[in-house]
mmCIF file of C-alpha atoms and ligand atoms in Angstrom:
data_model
loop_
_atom_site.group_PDB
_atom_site.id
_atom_site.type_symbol
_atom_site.label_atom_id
_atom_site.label_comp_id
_atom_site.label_asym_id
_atom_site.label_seq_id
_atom_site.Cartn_x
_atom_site.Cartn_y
_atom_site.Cartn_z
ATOM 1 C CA UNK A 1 -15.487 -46.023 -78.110
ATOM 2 C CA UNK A 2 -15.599 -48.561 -80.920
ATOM 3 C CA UNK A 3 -12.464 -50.530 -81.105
ATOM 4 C CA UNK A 4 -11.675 -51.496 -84.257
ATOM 5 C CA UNK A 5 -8.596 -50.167 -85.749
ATOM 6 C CA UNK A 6 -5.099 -51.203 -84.532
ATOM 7 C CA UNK A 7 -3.285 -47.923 -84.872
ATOM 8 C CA UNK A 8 -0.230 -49.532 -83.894
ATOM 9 C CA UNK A 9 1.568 -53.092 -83.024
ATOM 10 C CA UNK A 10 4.434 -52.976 -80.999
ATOM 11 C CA UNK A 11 6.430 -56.677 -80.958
ATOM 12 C CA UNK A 12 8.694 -58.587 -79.439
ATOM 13 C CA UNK A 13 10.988 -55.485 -78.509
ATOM 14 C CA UNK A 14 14.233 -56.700 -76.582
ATOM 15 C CA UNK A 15 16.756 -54.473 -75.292
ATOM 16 C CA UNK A 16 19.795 -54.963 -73.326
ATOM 17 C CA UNK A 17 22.488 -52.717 -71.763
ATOM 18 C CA UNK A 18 26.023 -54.645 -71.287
ATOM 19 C CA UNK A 19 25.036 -57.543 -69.736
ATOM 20 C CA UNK A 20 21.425 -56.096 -68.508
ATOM 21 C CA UNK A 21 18.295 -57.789 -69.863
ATOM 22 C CA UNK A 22 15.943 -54.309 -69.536
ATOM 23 C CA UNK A 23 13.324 -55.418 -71.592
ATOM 24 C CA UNK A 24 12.973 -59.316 -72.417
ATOM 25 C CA UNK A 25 9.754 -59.711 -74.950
ATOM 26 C CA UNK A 26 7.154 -57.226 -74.816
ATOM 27 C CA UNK A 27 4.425 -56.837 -77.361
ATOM 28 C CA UNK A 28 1.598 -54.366 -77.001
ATOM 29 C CA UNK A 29 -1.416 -53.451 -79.282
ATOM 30 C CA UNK A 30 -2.733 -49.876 -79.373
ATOM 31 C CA UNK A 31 -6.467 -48.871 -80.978
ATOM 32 C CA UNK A 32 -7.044 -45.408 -82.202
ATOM 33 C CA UNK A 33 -8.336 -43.851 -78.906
ATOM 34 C CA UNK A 34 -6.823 -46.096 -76.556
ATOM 35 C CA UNK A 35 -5.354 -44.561 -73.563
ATOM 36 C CA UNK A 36 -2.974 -46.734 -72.069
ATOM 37 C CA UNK A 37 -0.713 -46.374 -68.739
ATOM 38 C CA UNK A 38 2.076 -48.726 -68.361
ATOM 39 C CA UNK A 39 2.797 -48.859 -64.127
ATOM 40 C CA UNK A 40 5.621 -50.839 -62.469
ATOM 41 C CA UNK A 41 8.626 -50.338 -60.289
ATOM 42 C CA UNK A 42 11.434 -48.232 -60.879
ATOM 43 C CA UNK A 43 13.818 -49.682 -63.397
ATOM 44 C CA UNK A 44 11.443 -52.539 -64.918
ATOM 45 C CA UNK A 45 12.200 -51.046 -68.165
ATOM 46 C CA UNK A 46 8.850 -48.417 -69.000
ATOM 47 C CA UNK A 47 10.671 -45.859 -69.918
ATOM 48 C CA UNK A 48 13.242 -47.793 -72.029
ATOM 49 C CA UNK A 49 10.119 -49.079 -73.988
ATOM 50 C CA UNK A 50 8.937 -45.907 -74.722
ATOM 51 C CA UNK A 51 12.245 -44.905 -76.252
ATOM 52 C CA UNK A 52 13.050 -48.089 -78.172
ATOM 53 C CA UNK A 53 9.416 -47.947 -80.224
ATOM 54 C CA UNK A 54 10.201 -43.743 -80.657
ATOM 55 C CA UNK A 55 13.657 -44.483 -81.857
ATOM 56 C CA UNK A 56 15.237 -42.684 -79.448
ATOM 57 C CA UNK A 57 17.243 -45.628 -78.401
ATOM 58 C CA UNK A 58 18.113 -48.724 -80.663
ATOM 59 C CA UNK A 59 16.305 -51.842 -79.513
ATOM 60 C CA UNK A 60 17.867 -55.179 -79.983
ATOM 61 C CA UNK A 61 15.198 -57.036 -81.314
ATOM 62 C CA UNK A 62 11.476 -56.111 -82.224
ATOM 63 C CA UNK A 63 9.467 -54.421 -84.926
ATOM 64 C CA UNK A 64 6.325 -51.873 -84.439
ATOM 65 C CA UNK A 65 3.711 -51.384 -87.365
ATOM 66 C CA UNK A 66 2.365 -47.987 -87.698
ATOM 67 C CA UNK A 67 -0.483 -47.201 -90.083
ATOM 68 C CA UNK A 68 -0.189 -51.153 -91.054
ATOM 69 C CA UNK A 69 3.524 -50.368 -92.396
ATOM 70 C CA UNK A 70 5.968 -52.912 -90.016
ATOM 71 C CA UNK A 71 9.559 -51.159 -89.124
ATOM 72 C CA UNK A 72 12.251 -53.034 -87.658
ATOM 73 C CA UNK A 73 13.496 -51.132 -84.674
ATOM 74 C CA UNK A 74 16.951 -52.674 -84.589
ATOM 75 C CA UNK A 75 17.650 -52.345 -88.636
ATOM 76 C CA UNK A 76 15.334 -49.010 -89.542
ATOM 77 C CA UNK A 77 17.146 -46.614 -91.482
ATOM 78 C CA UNK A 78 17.299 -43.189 -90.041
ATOM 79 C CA UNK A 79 14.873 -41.857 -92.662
ATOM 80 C CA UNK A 80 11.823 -44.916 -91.547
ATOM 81 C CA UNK A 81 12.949 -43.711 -87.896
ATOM 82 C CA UNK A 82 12.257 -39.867 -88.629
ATOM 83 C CA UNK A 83 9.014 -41.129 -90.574
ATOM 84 C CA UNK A 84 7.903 -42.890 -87.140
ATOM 85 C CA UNK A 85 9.442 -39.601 -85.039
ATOM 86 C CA UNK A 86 7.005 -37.558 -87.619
ATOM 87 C CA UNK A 87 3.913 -39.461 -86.734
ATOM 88 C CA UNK A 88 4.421 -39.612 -83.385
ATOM 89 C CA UNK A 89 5.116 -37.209 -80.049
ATOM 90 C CA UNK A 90 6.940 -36.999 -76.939
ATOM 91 C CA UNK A 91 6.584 -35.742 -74.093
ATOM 92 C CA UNK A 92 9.601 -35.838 -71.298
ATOM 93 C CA UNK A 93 9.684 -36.007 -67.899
ATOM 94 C CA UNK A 94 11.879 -33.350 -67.289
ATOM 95 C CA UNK A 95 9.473 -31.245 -70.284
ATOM 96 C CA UNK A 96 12.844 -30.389 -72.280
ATOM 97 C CA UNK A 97 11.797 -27.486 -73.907
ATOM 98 C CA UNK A 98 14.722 -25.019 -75.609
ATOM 99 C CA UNK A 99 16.095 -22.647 -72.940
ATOM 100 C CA UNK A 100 16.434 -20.277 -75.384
ATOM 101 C CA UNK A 101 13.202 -20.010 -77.125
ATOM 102 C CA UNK A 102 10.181 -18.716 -75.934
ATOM 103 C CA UNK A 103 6.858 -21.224 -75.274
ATOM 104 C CA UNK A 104 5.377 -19.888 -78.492
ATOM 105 C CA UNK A 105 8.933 -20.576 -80.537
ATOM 106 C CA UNK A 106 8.901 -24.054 -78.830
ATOM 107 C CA UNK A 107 5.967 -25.010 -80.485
ATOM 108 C CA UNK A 108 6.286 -23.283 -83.753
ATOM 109 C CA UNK A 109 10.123 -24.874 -84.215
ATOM 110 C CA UNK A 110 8.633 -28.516 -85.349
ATOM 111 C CA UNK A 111 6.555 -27.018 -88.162
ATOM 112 C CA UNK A 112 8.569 -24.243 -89.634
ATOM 113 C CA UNK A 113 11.864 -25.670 -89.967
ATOM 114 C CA UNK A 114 10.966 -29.423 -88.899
ATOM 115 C CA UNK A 115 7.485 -29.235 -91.408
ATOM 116 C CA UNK A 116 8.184 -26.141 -94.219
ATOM 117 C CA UNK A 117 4.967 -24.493 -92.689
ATOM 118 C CA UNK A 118 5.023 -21.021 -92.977
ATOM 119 C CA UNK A 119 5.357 -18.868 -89.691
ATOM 120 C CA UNK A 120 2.309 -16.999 -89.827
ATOM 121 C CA UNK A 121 0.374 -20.458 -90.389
ATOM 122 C CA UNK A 122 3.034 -21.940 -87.431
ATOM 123 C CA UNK A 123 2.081 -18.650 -84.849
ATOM 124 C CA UNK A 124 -2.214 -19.121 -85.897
ATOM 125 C CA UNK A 125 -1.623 -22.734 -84.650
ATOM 126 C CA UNK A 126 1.041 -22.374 -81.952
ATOM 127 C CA UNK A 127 -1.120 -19.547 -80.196
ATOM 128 C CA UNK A 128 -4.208 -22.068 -80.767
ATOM 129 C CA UNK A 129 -2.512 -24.494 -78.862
ATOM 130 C CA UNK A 130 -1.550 -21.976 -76.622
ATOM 131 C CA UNK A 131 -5.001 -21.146 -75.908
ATOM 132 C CA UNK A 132 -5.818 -24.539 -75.934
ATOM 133 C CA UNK A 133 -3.801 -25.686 -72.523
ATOM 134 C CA UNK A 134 -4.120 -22.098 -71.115
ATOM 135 C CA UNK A 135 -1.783 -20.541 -71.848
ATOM 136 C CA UNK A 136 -2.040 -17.935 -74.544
ATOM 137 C CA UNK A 137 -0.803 -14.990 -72.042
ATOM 138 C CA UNK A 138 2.622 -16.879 -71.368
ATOM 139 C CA UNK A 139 3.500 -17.089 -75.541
ATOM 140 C CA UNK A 140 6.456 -14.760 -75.088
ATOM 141 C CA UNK A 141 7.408 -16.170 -71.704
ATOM 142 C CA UNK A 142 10.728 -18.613 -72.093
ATOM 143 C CA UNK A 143 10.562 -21.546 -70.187
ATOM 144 C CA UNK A 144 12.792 -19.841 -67.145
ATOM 145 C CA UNK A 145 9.375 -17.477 -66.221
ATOM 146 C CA UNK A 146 7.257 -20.728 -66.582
ATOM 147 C CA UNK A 147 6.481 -22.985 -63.140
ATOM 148 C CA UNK A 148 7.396 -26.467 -63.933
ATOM 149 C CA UNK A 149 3.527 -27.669 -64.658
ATOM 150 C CA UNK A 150 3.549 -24.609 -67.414
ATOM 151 C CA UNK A 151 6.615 -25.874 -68.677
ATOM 152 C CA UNK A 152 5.144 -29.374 -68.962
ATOM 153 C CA UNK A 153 2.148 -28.156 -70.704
ATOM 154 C CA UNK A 154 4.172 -26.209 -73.094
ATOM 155 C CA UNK A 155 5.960 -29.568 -74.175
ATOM 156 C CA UNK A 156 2.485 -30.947 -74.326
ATOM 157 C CA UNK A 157 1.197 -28.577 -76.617
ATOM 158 C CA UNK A 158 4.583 -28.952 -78.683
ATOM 159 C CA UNK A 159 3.766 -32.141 -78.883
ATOM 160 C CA UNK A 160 0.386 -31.905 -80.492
ATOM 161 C CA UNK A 161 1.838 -29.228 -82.839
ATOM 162 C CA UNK A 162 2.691 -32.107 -85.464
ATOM 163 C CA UNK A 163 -0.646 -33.699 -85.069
ATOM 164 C CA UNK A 164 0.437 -37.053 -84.317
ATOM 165 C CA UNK A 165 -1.345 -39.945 -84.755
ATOM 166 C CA UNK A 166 0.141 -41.152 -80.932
ATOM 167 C CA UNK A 167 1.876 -39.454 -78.062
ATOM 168 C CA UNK A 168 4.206 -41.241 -75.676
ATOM 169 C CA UNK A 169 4.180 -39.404 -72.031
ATOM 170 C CA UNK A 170 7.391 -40.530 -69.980
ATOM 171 C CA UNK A 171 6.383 -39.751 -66.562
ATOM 172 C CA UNK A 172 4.777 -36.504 -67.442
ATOM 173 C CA UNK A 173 4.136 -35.157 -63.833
ATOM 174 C CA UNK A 174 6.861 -37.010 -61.600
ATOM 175 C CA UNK A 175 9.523 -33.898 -62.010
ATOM 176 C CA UNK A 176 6.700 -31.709 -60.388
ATOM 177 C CA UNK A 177 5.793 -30.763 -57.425
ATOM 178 C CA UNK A 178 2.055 -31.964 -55.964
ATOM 179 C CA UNK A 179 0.208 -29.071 -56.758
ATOM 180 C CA UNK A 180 1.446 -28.676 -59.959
ATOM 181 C CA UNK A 181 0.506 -31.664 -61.272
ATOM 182 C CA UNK A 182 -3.325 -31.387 -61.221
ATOM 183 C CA UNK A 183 -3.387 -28.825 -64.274
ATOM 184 C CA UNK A 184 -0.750 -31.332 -66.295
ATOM 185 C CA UNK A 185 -3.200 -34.511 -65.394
ATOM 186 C CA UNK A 186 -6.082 -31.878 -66.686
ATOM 187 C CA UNK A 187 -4.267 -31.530 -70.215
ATOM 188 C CA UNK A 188 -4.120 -34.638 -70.473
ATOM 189 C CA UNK A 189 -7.612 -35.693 -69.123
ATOM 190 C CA UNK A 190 -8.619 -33.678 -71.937
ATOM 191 C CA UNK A 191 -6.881 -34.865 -74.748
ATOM 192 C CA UNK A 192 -7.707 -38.228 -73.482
ATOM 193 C CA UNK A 193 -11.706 -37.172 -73.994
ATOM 194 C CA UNK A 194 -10.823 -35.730 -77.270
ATOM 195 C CA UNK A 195 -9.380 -39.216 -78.898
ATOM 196 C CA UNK A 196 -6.222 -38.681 -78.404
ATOM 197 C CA UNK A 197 -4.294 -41.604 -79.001
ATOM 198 C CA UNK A 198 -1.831 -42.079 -75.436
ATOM 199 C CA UNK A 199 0.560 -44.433 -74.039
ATOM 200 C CA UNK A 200 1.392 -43.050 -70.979
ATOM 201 C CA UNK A 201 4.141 -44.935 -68.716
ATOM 202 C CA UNK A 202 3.087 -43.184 -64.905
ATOM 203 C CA UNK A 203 2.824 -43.709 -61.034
ATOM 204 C CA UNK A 204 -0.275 -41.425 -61.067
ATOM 205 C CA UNK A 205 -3.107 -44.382 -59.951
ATOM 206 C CA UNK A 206 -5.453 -42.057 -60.536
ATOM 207 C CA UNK A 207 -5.125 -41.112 -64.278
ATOM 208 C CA UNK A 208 -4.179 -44.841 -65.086
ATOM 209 C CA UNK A 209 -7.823 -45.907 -63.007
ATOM 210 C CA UNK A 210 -9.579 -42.913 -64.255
ATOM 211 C CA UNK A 211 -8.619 -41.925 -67.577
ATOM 212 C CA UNK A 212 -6.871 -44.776 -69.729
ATOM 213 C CA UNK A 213 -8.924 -47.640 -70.853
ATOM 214 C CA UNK A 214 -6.268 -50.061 -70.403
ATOM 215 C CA UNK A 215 -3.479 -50.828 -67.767
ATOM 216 C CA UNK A 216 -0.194 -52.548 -68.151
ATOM 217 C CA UNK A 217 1.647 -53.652 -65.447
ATOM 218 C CA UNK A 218 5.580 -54.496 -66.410
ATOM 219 C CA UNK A 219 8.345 -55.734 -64.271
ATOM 220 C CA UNK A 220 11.705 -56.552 -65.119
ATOM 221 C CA UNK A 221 11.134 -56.209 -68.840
ATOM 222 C CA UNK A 222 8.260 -58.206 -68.937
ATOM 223 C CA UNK A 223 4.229 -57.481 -69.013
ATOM 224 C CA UNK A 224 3.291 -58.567 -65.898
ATOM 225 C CA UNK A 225 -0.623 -58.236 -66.203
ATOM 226 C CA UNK A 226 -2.736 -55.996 -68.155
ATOM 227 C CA UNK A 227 -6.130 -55.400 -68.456
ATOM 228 C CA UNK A 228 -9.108 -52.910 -68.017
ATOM 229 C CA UNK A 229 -8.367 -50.438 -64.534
ATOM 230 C CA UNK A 230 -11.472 -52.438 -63.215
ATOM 231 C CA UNK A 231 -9.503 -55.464 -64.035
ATOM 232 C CA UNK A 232 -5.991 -54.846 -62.661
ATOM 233 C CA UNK A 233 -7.126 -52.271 -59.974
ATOM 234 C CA UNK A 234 -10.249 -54.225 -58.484
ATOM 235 C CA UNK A 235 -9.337 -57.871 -59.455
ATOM 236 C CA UNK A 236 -5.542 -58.305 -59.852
ATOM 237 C CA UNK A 237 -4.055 -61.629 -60.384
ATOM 238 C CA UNK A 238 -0.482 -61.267 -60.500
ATOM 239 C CA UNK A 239 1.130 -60.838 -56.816
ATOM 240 C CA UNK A 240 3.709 -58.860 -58.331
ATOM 241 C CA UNK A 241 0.814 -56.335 -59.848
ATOM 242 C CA UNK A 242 -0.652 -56.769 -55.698
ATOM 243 C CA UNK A 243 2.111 -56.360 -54.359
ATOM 244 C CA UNK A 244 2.733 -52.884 -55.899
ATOM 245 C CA UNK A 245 -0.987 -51.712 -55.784
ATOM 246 C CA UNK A 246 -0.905 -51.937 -52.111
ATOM 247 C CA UNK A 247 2.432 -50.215 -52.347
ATOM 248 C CA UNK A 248 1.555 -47.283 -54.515
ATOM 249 C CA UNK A 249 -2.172 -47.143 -52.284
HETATM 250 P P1 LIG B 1 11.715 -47.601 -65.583
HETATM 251 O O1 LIG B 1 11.285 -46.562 -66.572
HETATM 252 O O2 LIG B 1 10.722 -48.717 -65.452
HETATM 253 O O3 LIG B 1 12.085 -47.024 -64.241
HETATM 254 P P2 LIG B 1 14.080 -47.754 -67.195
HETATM 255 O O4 LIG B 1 13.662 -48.170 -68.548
HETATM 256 O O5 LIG B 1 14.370 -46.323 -66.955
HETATM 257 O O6 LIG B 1 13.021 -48.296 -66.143
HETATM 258 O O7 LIG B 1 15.378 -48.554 -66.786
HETATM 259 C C1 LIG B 1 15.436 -49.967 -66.783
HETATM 260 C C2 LIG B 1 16.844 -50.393 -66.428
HETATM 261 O O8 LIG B 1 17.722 -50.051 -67.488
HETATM 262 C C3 LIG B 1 17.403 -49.727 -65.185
HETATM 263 O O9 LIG B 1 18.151 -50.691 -64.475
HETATM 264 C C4 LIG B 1 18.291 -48.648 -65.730
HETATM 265 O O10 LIG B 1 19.357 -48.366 -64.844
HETATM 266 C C5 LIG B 1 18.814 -49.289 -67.012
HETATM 267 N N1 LIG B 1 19.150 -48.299 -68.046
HETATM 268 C C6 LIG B 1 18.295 -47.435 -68.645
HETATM 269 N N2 LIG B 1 18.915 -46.710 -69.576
HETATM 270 C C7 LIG B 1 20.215 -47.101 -69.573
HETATM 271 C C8 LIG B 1 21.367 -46.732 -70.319
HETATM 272 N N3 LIG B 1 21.309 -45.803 -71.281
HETATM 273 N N4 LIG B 1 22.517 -47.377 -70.053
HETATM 274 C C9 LIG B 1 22.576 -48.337 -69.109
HETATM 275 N N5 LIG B 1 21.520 -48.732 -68.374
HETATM 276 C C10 LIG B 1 20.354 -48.136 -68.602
#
């Protein structure tokens, strides 16, 4: 794919709990289309990251520019926060879809009373996206009758529901078991081939060699390495980023 627009400019985010320095100075540069996996250890600050630049925690220091218009993520008022939230989805690792609601409600929720749409337009798209991640026959199912890769899906298509110009995947698949994780990676494959605009923080080698176009290796609130897959997964130069290839091999 051509790269030439920067759909978004994350910089200089810093963000400490107490007296714990979880992420020190990281700046990262998405293109429309770009699919890019953050990897690292456990607690070098990924998901953290993911939460400062969605507002879903306040970072200490750091702006991000979306659609060319630069927000301060430590001073944004709630209303440019919800603008950013608007723009852009979520997806958890532990899927947190409404108990209460069936999959098709969890979708429709965003646009009737987050977006004014009306609910016959919010079911035509809801059962679209239904259809669209495979799972039209499960609309009426709540997420209690769904297996946890359903589930994940569901939150995936809830996601998209907003049509966002980026989604943010926190560990999509490491809440589910092995064989449940194929059809989530597939989703996501997909959307991937479609443009979808990702940043995806995972251990899953395979989607971050296969499927993004860029790799970014963090540790201890710091980018490490990045580069193409071919880059950090043939030729890596960091020993840290070595170190934890051969671990995660
Ligand atoms: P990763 O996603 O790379 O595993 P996290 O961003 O989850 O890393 O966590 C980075 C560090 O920040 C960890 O040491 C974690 O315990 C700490 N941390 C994360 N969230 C909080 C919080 N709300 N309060 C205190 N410490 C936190």
């Amino acid at each position: 794919m051509e790269k030439t627009d920067s759909l978004l400019l994350i910089s200089h985010v810093k963000k400490s709990f107490g007296t714990l320095e979880v992420l020190k100075d990281i700046s990262i540069d998405v293109y429309k289309g770009d699919v890019v996996s953050i990897l690292g250890p456990s607690g070098s600050g990924k998901t953290t990251l993911l939460r400062c630049v969605n507002f879903l925690e306040r970072a200490d220091y750091g702006s991000i520019s979306l659609d060319d218009k630069t927000i301060d993520l430590k001073t944004a008022t709630k209303e440019q926060a919800s603008e950013i939230q608007r723009k852009t989805g979520f997806v958890f690792q532990n899927y947190n879809l409404f108990r209460n609601k069936t999959a098709l409600e969890n979708i429709t929720l965003g646009l009737t009373s987050g977006r004014g749409m009306s609910r016959a337009d919010a079911v035509k798209k809801g059962m679209m996206l239904l259809r669209k991640i495979g799972l039209e026959d499960r609309a009426n199912s709540y997420p209690s009758e769904l297996s946890g890769g359903q589930q994940q899906r569901v939150a995936i298509a809830r996601a998209l529901a907003t049509d966002p110009e980026i989604i943010y995947f926190d560990e999509p698949t490491s809440a589910l078991d092995p064989e449940l994780t194929d059809e989530v990676l597939e989703v996501m494959r997909q959307l991937a081939q479609e443009g979808m605009t990702m940043v995806v923080v995972t251990h899953e080698m395979n989607f971050a060699r296969n499927v993004s176009n860029r790799v970014i290796f963090m540790d201890h609130g710091l980018i490490v390495e990045q580069g193409s897959p071919e880059q950090i997964f043939e030729h890596p130069q960091n020993e840290r980023t070595r170190a934890f290839l051969r671990l995660a091999s």
